[in-house]
PDB file of C-alpha atoms in Angstrom:
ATOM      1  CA  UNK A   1       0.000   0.000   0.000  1.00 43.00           C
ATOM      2  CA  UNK A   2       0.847   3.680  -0.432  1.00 47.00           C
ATOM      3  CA  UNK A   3       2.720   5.317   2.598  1.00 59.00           C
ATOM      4  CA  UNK A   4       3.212   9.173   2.244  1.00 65.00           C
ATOM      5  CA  UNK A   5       5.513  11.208   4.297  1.00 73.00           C
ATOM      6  CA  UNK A   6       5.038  15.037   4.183  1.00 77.00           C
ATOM      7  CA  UNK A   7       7.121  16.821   5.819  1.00 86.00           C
ATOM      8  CA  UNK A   8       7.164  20.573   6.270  1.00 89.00           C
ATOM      9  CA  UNK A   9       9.753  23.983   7.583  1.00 93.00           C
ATOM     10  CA  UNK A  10       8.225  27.409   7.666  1.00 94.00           C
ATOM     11  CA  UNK A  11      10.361  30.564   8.831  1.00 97.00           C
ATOM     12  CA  UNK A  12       7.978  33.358   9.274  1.00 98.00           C
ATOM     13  CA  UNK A  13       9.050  37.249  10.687  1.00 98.00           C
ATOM     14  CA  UNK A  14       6.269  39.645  11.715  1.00 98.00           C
ATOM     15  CA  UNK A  15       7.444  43.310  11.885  1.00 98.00           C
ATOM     16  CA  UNK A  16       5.829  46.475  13.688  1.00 98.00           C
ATOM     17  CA  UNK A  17       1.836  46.652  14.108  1.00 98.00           C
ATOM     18  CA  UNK A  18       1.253  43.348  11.257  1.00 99.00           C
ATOM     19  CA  UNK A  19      -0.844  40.290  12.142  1.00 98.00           C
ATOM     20  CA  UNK A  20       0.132  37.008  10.928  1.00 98.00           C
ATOM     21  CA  UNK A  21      -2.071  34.316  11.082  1.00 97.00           C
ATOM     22  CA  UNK A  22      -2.283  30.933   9.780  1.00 96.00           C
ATOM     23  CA  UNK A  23      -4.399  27.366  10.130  1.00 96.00           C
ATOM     24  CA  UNK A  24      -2.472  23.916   9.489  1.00 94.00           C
ATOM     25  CA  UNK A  25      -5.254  20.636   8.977  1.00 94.00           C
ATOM     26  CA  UNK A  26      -2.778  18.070   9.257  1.00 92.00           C
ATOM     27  CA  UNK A  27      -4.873  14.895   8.104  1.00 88.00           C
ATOM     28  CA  UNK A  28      -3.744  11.783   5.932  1.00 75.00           C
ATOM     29  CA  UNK A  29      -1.002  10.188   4.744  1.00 76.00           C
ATOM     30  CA  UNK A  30       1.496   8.297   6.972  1.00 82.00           C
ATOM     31  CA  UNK A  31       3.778   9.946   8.562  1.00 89.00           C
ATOM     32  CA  UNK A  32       3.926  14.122   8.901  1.00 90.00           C
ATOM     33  CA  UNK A  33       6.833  15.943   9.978  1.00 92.00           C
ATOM     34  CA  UNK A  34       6.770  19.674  10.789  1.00 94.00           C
ATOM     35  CA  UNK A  35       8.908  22.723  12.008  1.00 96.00           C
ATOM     36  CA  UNK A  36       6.762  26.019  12.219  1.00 97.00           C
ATOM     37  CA  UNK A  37       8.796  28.840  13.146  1.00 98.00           C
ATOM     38  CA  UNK A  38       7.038  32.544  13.921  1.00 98.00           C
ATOM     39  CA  UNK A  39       9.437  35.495  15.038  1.00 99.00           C
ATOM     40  CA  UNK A  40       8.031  38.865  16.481  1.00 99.00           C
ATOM     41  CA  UNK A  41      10.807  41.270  15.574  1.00 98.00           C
ATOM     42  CA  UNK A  42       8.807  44.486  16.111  1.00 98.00           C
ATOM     43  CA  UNK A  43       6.233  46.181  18.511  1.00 98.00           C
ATOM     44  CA  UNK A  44       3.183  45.794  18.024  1.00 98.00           C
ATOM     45  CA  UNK A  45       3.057  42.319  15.996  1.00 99.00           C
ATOM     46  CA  UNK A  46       0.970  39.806  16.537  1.00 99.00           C
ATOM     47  CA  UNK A  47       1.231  35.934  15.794  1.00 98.00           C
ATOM     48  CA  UNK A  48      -2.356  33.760  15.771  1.00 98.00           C
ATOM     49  CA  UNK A  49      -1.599  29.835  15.485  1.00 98.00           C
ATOM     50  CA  UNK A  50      -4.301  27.205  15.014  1.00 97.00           C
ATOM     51  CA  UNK A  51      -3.432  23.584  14.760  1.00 97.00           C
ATOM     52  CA  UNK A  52      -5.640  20.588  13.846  1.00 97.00           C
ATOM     53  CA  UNK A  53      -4.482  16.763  13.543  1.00 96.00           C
ATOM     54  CA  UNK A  54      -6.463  13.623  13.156  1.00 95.00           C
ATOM     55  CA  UNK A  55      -4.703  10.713  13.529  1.00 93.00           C
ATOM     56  CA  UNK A  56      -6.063   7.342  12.165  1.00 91.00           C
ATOM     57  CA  UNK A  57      -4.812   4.059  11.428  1.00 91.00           C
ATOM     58  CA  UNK A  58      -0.878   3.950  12.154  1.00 92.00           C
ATOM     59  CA  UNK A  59      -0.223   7.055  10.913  1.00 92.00           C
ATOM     60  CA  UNK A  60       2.408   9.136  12.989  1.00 95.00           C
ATOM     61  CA  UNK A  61       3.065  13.065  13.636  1.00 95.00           C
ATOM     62  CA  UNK A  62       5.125  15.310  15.159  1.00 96.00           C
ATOM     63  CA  UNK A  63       4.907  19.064  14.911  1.00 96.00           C
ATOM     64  CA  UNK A  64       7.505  21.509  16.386  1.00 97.00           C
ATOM     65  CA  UNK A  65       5.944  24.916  16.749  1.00 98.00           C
ATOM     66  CA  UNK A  66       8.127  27.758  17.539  1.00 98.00           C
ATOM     67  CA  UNK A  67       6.970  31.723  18.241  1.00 99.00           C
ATOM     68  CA  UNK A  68       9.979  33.813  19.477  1.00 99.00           C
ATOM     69  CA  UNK A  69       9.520  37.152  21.264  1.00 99.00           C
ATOM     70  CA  UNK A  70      12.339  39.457  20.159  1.00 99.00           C
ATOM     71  CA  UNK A  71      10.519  42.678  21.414  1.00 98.00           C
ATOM     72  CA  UNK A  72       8.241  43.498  24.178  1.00 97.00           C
ATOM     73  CA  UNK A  73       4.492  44.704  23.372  1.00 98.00           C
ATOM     74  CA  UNK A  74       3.909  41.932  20.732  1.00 99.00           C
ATOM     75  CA  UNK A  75       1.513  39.450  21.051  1.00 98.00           C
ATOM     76  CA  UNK A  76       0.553  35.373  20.199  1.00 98.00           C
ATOM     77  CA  UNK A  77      -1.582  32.828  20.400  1.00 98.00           C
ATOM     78  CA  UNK A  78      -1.070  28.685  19.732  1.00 98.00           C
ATOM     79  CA  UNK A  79      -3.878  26.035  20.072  1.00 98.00           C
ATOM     80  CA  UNK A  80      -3.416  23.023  19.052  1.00 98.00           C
ATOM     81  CA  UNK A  81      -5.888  20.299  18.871  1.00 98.00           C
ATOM     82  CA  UNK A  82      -5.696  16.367  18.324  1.00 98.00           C
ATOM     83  CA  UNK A  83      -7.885  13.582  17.903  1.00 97.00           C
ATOM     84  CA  UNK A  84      -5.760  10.499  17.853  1.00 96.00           C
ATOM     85  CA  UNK A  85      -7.513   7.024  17.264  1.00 94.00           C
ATOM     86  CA  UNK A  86      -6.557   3.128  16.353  1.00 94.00           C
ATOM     87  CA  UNK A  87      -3.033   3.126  16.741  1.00 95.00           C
ATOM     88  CA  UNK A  88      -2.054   6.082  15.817  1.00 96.00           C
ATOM     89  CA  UNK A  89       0.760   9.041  17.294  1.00 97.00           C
ATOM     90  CA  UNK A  90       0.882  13.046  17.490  1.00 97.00           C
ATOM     91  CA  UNK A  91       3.803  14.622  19.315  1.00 96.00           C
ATOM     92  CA  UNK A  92       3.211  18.227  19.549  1.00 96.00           C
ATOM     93  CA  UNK A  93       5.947  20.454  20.842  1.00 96.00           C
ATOM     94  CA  UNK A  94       5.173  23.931  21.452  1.00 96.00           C
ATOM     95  CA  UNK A  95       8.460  26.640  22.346  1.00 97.00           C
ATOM     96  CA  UNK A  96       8.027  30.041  23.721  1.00 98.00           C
ATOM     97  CA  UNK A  97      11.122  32.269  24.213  1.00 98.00           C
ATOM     98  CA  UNK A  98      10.616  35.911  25.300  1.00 98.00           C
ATOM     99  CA  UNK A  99      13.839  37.794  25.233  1.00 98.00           C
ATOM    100  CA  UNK A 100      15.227  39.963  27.431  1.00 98.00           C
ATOM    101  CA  UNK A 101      13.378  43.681  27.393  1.00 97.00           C
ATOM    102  CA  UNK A 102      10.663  42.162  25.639  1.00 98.00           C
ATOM    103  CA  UNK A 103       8.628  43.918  28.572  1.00 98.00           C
ATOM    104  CA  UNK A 104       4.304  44.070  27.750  1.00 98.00           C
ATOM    105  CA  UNK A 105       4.166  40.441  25.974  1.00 98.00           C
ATOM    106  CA  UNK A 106       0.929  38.586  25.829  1.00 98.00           C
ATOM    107  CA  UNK A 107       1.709  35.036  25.070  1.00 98.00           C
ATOM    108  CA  UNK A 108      -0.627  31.917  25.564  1.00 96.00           C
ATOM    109  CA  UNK A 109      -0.395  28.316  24.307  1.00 97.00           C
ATOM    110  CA  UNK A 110      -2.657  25.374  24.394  1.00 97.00           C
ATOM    111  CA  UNK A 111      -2.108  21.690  23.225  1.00 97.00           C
ATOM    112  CA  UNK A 112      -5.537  19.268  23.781  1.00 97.00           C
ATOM    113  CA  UNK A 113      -5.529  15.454  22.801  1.00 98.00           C
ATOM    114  CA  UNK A 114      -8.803  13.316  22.577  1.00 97.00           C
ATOM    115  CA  UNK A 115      -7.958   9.917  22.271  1.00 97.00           C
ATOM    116  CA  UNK A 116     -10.117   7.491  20.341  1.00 95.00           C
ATOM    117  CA  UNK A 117      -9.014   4.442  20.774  1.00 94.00           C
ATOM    118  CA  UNK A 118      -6.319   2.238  23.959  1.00 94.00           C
ATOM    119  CA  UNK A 119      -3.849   2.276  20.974  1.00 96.00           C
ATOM    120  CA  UNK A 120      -3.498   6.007  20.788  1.00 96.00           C
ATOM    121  CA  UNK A 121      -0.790   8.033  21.980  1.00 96.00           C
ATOM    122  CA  UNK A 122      -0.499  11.693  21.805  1.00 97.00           C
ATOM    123  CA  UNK A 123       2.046  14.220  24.005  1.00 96.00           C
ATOM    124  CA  UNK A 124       1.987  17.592  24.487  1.00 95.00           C
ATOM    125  CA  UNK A 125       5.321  19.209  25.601  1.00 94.00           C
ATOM    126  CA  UNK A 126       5.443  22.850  25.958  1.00 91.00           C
ATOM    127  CA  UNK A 127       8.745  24.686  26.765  1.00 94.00           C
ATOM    128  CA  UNK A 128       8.954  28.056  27.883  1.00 95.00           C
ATOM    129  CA  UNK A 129      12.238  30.385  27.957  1.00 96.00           C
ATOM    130  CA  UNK A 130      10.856  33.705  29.872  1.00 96.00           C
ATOM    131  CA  UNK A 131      13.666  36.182  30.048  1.00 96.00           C
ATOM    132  CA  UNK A 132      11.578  38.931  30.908  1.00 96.00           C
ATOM    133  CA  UNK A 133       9.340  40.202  33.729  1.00 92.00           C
ATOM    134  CA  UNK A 134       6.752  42.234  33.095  1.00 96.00           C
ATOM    135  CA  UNK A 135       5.234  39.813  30.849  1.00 97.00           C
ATOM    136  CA  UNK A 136       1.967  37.607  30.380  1.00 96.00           C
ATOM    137  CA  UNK A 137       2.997  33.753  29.267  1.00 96.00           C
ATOM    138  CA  UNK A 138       0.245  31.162  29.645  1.00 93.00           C
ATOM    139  CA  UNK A 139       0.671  27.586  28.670  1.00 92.00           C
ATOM    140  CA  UNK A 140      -1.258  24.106  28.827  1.00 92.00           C
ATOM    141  CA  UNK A 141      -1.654  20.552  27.772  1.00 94.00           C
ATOM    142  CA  UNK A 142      -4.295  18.538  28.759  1.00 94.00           C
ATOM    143  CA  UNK A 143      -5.973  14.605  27.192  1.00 94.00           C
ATOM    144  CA  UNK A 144      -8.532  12.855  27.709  1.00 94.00           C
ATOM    145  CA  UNK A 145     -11.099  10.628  26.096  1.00 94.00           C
ATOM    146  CA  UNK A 146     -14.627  11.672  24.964  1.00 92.00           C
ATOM    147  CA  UNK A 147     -16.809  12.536  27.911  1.00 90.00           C
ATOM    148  CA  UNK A 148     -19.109   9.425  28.606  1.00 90.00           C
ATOM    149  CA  UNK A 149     -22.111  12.775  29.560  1.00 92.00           C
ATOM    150  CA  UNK A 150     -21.762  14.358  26.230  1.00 90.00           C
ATOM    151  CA  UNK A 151     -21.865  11.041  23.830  1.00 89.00           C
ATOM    152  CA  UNK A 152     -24.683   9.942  25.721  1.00 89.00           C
ATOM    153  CA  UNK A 153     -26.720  13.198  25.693  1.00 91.00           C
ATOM    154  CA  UNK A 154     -25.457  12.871  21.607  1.00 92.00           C
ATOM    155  CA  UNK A 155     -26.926   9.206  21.048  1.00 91.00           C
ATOM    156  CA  UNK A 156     -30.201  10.148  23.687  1.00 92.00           C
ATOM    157  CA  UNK A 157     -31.192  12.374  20.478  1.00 90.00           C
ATOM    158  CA  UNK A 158     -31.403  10.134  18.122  1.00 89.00           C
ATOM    159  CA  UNK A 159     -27.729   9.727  16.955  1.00 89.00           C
ATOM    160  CA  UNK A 160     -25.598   6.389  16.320  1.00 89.00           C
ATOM    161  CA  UNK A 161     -22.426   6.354  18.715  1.00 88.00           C
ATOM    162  CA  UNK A 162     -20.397   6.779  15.387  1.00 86.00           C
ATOM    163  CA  UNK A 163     -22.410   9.770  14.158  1.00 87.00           C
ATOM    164  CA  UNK A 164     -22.182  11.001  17.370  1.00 90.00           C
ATOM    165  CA  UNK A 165     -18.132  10.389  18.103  1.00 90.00           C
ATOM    166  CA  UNK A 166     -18.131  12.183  14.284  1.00 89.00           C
ATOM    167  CA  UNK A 167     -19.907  14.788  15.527  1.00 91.00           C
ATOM    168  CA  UNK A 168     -17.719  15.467  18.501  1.00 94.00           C
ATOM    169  CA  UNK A 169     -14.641  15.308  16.914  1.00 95.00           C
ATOM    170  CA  UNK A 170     -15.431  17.583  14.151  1.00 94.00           C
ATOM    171  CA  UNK A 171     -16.103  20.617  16.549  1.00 95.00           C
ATOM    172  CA  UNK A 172     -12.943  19.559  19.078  1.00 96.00           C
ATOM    173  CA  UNK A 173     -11.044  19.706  15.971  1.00 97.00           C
ATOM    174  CA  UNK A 174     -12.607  22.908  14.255  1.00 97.00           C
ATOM    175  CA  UNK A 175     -11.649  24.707  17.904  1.00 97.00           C
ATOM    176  CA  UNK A 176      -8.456  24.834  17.098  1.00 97.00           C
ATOM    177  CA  UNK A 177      -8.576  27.580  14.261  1.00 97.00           C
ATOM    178  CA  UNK A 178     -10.901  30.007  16.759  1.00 95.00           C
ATOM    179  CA  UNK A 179      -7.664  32.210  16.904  1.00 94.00           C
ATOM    180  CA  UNK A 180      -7.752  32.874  13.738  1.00 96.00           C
ATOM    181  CA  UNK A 181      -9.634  36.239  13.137  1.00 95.00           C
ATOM    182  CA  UNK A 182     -10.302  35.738   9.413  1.00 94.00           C
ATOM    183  CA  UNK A 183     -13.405  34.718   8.839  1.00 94.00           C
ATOM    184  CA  UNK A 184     -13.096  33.388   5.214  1.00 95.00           C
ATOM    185  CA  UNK A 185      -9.562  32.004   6.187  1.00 94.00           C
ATOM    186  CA  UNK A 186     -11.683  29.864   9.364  1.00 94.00           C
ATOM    187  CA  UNK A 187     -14.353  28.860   7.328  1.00 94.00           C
ATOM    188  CA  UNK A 188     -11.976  27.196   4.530  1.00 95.00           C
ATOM    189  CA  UNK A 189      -9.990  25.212   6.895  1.00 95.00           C
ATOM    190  CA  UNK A 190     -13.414  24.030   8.982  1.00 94.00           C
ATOM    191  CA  UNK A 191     -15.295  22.818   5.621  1.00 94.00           C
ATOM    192  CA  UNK A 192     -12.412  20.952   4.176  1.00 94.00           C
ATOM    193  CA  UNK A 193     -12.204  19.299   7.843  1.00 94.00           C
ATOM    194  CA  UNK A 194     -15.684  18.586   7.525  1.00 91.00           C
ATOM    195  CA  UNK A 195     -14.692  16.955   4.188  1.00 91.00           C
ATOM    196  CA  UNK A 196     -12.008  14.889   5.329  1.00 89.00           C
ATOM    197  CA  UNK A 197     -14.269  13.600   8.283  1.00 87.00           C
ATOM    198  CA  UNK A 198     -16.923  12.549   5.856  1.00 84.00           C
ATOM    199  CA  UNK A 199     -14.693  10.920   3.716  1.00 82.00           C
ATOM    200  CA  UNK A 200     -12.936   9.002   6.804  1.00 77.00           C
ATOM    201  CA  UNK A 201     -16.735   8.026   7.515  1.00 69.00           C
ATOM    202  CA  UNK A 202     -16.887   6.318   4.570  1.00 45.00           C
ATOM    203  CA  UNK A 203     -13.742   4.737   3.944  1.00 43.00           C
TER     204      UNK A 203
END
C-alpha cells in the first residue's frame, strides 16, 4: 500500500503593528513531519496559530511549533488540537522564548488530545524560555477521552455512537482555528475538515 511522508519547515518574521495568522489541517497520509517557526521582531506584531491533527490508522506526527519574542508589546496565540484514534501518534511540541526587554508580551499556548481508541498516543510538551518580567505567558496541555455525559446526551437524540463520536470530533477539531480572526480564512480550513471527516466516515 501507499505510505506518504510530508514533511514541512516554515520561517515566518512579523514586523511592527502586522498580524500574521495561519491554520495547518494536518490529516492523511502516513507519517507528517513539521517545524513552524514565527518570530516577532517588532512592537506591536501579533502571531495567531491554530493547529488541527487527526490521527487514524498507524499514521504518525510530530509538529515543532516555535513563536519567538524578540521585542516586548507583541503578542501570540497557539492552540493546538488532536484527535488520535486506532493506533495512531501526534507529538506536539510547542516553544516560547521571550527575550530579554521584551517587557508588555501577551503570550498563551494550548495543546488538547482526545484519544479514540487504547492504541493512541499523543504528548503535548510545551517549553517556555521567559527572560523577561513584566510579561503575560500562559501555557497548557491537557488529554482525555470523549466525555461518557456528552456522547450519551449525543446518542439520547437520536444519533448512532459513530455519528455522534463524528460529531464530537469535528467541533474539538474545528476549535483549534478560533484564533484565527479571518473569517473566510476559518471557514476554509473548517469545511475541508468537515470533508475529510466525511470521507474518513466512509472509507
Amino acid at each position: 500500500h501507499l505510505e506518504a511522508r510530508v514533511g514541512r519547515c516554515d520561517d515566518w518574521r512579523v514586523g511592527r503593528d502586522a498580524t500574521f495568522e495561519t491554520g495547518t489541517l494536518s490529516v492523511g497520509g502516513f507519517r507528517r513531519k513539521s517545524d513552524l517557526r514565527h518570530h516577532l521582531d517588532d512592537t506591536g506584531g501579533t502571531v495567531r496559530i491554530g493547529l488541527a491533527v487527526h490521527g487514524q490508522g498507524s499514521r504518525h506526527d510530530d509538529h515543532h511549533v516555535e513563536i519567538h519574542h524578540h521585542v516586548g508589546h507583541t503578542t501570540s496565540t497557539l492552540v493546538a488540537n488532536v484527535a488520535c484514534g486506532g493506533r495512531s501518534r501526534s507529538v506536539g511540541t510547542g516553544r516560547l522564548v521571550i527575550d530579554v526587554g521584551a517587557d508588555g508580551t501577551d503570550a498563551g499556548q494550548v495543546f488538547r488530545n482526545l484519544l479514540l481508541s487504547q492504541g493512541a498516543r499523543a504528548d503535548a510538551i510545551p517549553e517556555l524560555e521567559v527572560l523577561a518580567d513584566d510579561v503575560s505567558a500562559i501555557h497548557g496541555a491537557a488529554s482525555a477521552s470523549i466525555d461518557d455525559d456528552q456522547l450519551h446526551y449525543l446518542t439520547s437524540r437520536g444519533l448512532d455512537p459513530d455519528e455522534a463520536t463524528s460529531m464530537i470530533v469535528e467541533g474539538f477539531l474545528a476549535d483549534a482555528f478560533r484564533p484565527i480572526a479571518a473569517a473566510e480564512a476559518r471557514r476554509t480550513l473548517r469545511d475541508r475538515l468537515t470533508v475529510h471527516l466525511d470521507c474518513a466516515r466512509i472509507t
